[in-house]
PDB file of C-alpha atoms and ligand atoms in Angstrom:
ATOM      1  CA  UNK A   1       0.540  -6.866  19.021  1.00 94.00           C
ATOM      2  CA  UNK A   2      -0.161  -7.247  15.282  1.00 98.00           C
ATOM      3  CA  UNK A   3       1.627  -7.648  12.433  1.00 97.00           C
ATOM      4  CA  UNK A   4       1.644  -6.018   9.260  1.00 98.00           C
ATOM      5  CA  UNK A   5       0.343  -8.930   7.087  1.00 98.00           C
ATOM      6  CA  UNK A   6       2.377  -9.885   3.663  1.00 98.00           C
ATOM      7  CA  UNK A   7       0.632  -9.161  -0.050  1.00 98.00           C
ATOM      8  CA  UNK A   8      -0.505 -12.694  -0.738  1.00 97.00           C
ATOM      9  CA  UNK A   9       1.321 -11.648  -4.383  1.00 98.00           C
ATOM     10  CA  UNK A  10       3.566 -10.022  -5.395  1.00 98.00           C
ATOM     11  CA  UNK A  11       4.201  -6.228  -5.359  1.00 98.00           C
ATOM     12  CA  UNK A  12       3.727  -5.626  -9.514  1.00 98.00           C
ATOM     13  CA  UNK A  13       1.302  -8.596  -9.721  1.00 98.00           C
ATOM     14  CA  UNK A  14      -1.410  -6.085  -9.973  1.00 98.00           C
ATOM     15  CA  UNK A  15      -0.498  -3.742 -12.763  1.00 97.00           C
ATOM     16  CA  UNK A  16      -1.356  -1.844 -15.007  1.00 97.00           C
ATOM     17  CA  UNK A  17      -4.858  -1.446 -13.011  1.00 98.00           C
ATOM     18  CA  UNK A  18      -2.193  -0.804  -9.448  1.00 98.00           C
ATOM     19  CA  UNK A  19       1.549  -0.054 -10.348  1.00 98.00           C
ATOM     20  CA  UNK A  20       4.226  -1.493  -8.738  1.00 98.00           C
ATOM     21  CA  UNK A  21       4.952   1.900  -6.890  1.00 98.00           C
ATOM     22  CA  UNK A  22       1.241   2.571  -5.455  1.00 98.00           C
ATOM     23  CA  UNK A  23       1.286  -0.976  -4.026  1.00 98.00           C
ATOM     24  CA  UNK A  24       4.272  -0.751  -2.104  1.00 98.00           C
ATOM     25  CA  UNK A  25       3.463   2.793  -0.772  1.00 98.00           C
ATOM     26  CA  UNK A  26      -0.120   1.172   0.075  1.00 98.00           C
ATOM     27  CA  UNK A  27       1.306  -1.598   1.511  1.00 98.00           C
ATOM     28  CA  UNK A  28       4.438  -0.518   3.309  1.00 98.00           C
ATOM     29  CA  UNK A  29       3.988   2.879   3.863  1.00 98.00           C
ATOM     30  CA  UNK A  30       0.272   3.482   4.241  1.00 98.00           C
ATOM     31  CA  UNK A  31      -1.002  -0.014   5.618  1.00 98.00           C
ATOM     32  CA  UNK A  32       2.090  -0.325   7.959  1.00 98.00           C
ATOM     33  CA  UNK A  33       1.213   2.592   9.433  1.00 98.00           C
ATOM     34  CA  UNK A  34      -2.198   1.972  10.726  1.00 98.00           C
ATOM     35  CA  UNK A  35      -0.606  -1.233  12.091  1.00 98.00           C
ATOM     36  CA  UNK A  36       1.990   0.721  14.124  1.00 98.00           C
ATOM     37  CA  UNK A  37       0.193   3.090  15.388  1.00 98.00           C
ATOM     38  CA  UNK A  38      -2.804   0.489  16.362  1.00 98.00           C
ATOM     39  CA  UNK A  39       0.311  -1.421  18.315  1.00 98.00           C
ATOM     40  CA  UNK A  40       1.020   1.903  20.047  1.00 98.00           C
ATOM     41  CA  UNK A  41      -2.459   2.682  20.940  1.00 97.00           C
ATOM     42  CA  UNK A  42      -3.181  -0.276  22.576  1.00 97.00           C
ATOM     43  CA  UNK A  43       0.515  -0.230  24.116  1.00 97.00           C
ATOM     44  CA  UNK A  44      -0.786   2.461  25.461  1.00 97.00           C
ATOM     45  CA  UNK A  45      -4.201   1.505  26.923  1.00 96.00           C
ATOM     46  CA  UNK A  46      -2.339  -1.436  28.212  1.00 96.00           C
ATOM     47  CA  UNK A  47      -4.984  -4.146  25.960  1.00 95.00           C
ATOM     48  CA  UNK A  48      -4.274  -7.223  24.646  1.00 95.00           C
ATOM     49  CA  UNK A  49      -7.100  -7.837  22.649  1.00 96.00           C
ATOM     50  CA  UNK A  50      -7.542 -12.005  21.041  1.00 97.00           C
ATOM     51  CA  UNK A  51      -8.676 -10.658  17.679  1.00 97.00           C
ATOM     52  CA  UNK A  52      -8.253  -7.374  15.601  1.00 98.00           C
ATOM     53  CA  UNK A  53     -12.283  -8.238  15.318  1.00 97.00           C
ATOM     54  CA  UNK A  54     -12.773  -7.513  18.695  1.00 96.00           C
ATOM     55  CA  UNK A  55     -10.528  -4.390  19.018  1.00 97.00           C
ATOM     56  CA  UNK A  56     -12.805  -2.700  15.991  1.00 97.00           C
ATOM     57  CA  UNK A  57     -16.678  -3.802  17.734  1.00 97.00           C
ATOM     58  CA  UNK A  58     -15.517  -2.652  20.986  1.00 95.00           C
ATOM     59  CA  UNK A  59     -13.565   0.716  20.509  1.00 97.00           C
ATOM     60  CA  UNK A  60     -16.154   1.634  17.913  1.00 95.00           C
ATOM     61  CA  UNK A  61     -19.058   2.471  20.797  1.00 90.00           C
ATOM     62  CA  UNK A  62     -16.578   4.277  23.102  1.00 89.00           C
ATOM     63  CA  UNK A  63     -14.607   7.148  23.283  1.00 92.00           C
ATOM     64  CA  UNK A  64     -11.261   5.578  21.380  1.00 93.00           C
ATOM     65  CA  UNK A  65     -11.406   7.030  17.922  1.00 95.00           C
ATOM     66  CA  UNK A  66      -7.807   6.520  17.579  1.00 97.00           C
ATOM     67  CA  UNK A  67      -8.165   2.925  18.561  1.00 97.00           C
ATOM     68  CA  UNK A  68     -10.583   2.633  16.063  1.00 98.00           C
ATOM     69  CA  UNK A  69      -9.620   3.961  13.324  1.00 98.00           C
ATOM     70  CA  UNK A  70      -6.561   2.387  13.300  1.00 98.00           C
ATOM     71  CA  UNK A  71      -7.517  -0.871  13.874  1.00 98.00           C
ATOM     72  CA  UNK A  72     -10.334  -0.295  11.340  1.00 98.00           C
ATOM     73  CA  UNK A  73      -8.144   0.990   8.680  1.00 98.00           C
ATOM     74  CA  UNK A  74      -5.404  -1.879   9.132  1.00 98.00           C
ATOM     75  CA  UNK A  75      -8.018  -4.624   9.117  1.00 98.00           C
ATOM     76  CA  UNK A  76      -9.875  -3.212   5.919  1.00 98.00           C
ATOM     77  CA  UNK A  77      -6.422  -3.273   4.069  1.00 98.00           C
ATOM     78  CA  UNK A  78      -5.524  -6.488   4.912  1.00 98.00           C
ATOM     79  CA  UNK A  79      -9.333  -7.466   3.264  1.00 98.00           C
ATOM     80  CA  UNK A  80      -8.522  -5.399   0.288  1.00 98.00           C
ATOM     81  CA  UNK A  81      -5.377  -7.273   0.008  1.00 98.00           C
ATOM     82  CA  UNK A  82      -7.159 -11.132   0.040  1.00 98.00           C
ATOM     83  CA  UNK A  83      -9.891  -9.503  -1.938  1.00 98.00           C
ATOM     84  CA  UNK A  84      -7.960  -8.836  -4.990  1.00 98.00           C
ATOM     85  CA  UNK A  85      -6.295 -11.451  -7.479  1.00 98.00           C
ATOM     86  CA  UNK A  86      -3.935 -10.935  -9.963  1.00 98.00           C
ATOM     87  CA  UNK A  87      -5.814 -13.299 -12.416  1.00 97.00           C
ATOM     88  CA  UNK A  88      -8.614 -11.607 -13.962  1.00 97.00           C
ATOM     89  CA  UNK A  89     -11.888 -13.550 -12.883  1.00 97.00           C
ATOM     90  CA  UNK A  90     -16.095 -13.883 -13.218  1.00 97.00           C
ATOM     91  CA  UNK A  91     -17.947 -14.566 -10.754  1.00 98.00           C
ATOM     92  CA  UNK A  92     -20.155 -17.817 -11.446  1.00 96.00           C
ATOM     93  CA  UNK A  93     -22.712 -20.335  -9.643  1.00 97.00           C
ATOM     94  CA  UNK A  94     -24.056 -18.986  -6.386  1.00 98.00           C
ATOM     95  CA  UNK A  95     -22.085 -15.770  -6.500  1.00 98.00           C
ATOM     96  CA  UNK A  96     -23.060 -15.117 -10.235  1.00 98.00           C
ATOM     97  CA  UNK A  97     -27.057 -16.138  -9.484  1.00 98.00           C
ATOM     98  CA  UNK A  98     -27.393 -13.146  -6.463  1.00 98.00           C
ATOM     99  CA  UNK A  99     -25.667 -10.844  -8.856  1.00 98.00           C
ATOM    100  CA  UNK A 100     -28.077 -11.618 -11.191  1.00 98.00           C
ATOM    101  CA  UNK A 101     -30.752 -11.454  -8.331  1.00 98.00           C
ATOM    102  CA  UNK A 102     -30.113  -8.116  -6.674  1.00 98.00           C
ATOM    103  CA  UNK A 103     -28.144  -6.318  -9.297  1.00 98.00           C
ATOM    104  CA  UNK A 104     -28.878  -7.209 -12.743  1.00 98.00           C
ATOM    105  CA  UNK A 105     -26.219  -9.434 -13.552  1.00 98.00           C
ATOM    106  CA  UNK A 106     -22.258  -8.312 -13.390  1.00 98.00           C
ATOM    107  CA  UNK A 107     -22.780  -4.809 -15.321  1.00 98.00           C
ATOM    108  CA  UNK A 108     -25.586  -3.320 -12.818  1.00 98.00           C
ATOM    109  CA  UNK A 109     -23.101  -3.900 -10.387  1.00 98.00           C
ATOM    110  CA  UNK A 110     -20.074  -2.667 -11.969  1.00 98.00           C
ATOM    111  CA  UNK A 111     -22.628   0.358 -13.176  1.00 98.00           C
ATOM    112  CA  UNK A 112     -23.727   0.912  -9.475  1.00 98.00           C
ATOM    113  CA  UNK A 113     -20.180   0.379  -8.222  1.00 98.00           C
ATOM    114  CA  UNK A 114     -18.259   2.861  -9.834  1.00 98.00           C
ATOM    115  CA  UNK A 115     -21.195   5.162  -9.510  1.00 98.00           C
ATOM    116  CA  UNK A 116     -21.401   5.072  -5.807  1.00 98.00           C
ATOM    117  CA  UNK A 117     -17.523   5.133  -5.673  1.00 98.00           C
ATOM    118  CA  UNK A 118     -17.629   8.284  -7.664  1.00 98.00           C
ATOM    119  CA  UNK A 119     -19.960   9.674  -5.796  1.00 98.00           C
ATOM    120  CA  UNK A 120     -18.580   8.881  -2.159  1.00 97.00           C
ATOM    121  CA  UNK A 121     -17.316  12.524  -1.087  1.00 96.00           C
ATOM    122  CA  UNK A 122     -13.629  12.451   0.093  1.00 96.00           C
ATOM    123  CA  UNK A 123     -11.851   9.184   1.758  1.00 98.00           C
ATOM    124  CA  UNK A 124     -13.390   5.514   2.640  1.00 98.00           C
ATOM    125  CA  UNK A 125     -14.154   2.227   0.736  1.00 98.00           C
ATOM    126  CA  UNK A 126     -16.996   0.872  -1.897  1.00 98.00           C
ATOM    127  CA  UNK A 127     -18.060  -2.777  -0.349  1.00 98.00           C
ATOM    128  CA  UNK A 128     -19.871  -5.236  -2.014  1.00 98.00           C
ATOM    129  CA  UNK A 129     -22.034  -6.565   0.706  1.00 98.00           C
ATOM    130  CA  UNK A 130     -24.546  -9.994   1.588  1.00 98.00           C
ATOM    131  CA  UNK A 131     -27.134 -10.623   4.075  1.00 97.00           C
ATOM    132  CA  UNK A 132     -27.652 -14.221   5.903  1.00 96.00           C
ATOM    133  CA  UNK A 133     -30.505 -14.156   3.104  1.00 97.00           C
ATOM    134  CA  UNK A 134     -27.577 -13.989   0.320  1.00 97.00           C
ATOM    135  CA  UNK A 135     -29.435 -10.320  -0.639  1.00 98.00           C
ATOM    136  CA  UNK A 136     -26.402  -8.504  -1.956  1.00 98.00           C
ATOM    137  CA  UNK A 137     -25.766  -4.647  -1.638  1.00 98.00           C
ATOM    138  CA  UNK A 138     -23.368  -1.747  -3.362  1.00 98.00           C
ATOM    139  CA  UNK A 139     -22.469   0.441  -0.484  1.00 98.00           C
ATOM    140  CA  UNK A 140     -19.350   3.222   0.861  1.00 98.00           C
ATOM    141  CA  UNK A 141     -18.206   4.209   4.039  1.00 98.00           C
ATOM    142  CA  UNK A 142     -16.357   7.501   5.000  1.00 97.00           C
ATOM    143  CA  UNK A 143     -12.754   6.752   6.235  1.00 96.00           C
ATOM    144  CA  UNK A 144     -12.224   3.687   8.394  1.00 96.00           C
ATOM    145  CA  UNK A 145     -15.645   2.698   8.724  1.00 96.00           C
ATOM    146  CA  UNK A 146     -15.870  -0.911   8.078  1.00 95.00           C
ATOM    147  CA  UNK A 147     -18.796  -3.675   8.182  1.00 95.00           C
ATOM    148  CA  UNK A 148     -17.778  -5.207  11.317  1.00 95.00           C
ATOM    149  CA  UNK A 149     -20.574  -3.069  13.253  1.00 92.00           C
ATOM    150  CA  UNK A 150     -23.071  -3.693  10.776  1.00 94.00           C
ATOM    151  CA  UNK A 151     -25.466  -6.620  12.065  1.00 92.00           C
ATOM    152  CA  UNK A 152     -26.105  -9.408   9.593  1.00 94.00           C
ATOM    153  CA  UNK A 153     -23.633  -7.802   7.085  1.00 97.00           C
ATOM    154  CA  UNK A 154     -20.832  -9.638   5.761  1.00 98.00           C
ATOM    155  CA  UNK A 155     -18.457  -7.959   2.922  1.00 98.00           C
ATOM    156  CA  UNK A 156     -17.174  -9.861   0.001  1.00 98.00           C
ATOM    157  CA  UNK A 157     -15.011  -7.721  -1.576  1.00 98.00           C
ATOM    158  CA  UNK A 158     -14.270  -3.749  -1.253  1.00 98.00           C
ATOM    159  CA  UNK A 159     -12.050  -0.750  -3.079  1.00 98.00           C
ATOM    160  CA  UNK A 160     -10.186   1.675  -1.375  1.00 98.00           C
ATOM    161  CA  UNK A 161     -11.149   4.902  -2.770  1.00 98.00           C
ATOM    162  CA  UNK A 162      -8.717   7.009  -0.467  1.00 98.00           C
ATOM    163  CA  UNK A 163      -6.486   9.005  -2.415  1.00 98.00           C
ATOM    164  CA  UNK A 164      -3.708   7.096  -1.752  1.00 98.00           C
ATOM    165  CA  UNK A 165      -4.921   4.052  -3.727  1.00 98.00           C
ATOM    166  CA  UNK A 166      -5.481   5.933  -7.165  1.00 98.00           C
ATOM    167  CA  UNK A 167      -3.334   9.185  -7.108  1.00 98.00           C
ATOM    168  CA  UNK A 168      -0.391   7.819  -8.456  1.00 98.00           C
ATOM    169  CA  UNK A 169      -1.736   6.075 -11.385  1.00 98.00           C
ATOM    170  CA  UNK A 170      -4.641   7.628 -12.103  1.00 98.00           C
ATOM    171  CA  UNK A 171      -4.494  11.238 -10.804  1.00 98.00           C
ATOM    172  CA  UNK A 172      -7.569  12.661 -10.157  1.00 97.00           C
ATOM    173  CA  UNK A 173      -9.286   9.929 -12.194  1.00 98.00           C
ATOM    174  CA  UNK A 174     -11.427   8.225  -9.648  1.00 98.00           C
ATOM    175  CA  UNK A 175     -13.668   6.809 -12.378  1.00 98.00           C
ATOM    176  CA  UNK A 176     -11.113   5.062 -14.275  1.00 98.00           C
ATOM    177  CA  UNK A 177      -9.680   3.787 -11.201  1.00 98.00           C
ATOM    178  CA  UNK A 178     -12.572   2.018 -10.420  1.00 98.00           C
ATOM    179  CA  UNK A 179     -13.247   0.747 -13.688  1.00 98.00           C
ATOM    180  CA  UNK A 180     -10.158  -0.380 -13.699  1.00 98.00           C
ATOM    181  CA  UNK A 181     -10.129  -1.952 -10.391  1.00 98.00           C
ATOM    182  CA  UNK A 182     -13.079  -3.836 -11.047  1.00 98.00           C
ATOM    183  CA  UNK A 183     -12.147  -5.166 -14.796  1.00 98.00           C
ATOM    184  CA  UNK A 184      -9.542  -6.707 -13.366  1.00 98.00           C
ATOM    185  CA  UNK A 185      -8.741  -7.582  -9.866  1.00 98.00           C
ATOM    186  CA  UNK A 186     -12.126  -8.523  -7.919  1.00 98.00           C
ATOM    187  CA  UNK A 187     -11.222 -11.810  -6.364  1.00 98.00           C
ATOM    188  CA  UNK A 188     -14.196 -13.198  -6.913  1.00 98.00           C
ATOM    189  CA  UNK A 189     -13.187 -16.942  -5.594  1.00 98.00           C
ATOM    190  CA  UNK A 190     -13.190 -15.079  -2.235  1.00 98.00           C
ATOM    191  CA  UNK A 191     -16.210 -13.502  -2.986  1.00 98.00           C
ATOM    192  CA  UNK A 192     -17.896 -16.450  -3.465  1.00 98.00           C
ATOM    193  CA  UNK A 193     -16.666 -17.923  -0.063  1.00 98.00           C
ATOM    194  CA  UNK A 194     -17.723 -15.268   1.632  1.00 98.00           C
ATOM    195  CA  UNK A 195     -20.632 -15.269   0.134  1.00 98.00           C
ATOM    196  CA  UNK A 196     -21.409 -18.928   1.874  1.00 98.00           C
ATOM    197  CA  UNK A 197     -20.275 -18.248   4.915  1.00 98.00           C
ATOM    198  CA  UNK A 198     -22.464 -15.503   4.898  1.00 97.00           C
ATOM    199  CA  UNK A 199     -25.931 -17.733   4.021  1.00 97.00           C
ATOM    200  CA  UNK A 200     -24.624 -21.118   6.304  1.00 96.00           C
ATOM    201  CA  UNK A 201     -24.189 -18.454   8.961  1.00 94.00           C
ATOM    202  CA  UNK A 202     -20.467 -19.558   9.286  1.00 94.00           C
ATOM    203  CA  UNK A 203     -17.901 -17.159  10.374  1.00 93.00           C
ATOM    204  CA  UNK A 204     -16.344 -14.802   7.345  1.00 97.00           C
ATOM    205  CA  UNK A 205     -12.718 -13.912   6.793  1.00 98.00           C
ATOM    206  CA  UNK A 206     -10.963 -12.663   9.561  1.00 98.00           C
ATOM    207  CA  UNK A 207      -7.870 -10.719  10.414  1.00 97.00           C
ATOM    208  CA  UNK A 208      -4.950 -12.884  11.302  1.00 96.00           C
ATOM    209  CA  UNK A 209      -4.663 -12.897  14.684  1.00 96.00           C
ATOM    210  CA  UNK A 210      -2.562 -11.009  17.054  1.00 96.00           C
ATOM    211  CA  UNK A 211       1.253 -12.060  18.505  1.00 93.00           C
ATOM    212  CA  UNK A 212       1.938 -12.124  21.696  1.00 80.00           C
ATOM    213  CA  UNK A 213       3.888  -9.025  22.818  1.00 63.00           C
ATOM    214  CA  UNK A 214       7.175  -9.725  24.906  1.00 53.00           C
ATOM    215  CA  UNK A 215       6.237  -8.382  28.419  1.00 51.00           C
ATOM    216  CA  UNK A 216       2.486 -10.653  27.732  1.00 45.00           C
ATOM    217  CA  UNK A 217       4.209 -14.066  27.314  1.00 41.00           C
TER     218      UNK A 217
HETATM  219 FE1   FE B 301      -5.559   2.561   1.647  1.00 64.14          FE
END
């Protein structure tokens, strides 16, 4: 089974852009119950899967949109987590030079982030996204959709842009939730790594890996 993982800070470490009330709702309402109800699914189906990784790539070709979803949505919150800091940061060196490269520099991709996040019609997640060629991309998905599935992709950081992530503080003031979100809390130090791992080929962040359930030991 998995475990809801812990904020790697704590739960007002983010404000103002995230109040201390949105991120424990996020966290321990919202985020705990994809986790719960991914446990019960695969209960359920009687799987012990070795990653959350391999739960995701495999349910999402068949016929388990349940087991998807919520093993989609409980990994890409526990990325959103390790992808924000509560130090404000810049990106610099390599991460900095393939802004520079395939957006413009930092504003063309705040500009095309907050403009794609706008646009994204109802629930899902702006990514910021590399290729093994270090080519990076603005792009959204629509609910749990992640970038697990997507060959050759590897995220290094991503919003949530469900309701639930915003409403609180910002109403329904999508825009200045994203601007923001990505003022101040890209963790771009995690960008960057990901950013490597994505050009050496090496393997990204992953979800931290599953506990054994009592009746599996
Ligand atoms: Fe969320």
């Amino acid at each position: 089974m998995f475990t809801l993982p812990d904020l790697p800070y704590r739960y007002d470490a983010l404000k103002p852009a995230i109040s201390e009330k949105t991120l424990r709702l996020h966290h321990d309402k919202h985020h705990a119950a994809y986790v719960k109800t991914l446990n019960e699914v695969l209960e359920k189906l009687g799987k012990t899967p070795a990653s959350l990784e391999e739960v995701i790539v495999e349910s999402a070709k068949g016929p388990e949109r349940r087991l998807y979803n919520h093993g989609a949505q409980a990994w890409n919150h526990a990325f959103f987590w390790v992808a924000m800091s509560p130090s404000r940061q810049q990106p610099t060196q390599d991460l900095a030079a393939a802004i520079e490269a395939s957006l413009g520099g930092l504003a063309g991709l705040r500009d095309a982030f907050v403009k794609k996040g706008l646009a994204h019609f109802g629930s899902g997640w702006v990514w910021l996204t590399a290729d093994a060629a270090g080519a990076l991309q603005v792009t959204t998905t629509h609910d749990a959709h992640d970038m697990l599935t997507e060959e050759g992709i590897t995220p290094l950081t991503v919003c949530d842009i469900w309701e639930h992530a915003y409403y609180l503080d910002y109403q329904n003031g999508r825009k200045r939730y994203l601007e923001a979100w990505f003022d101040a809390l890209p963790n771009w130090e995690f960008a960057a790594s990901q950013l490597e791992a994505a050009k050496a080929g090496r393997a990204p962040w992953r979800h931290p890996a599953p506990i054994a359930a009592a009746r599996a030991a």
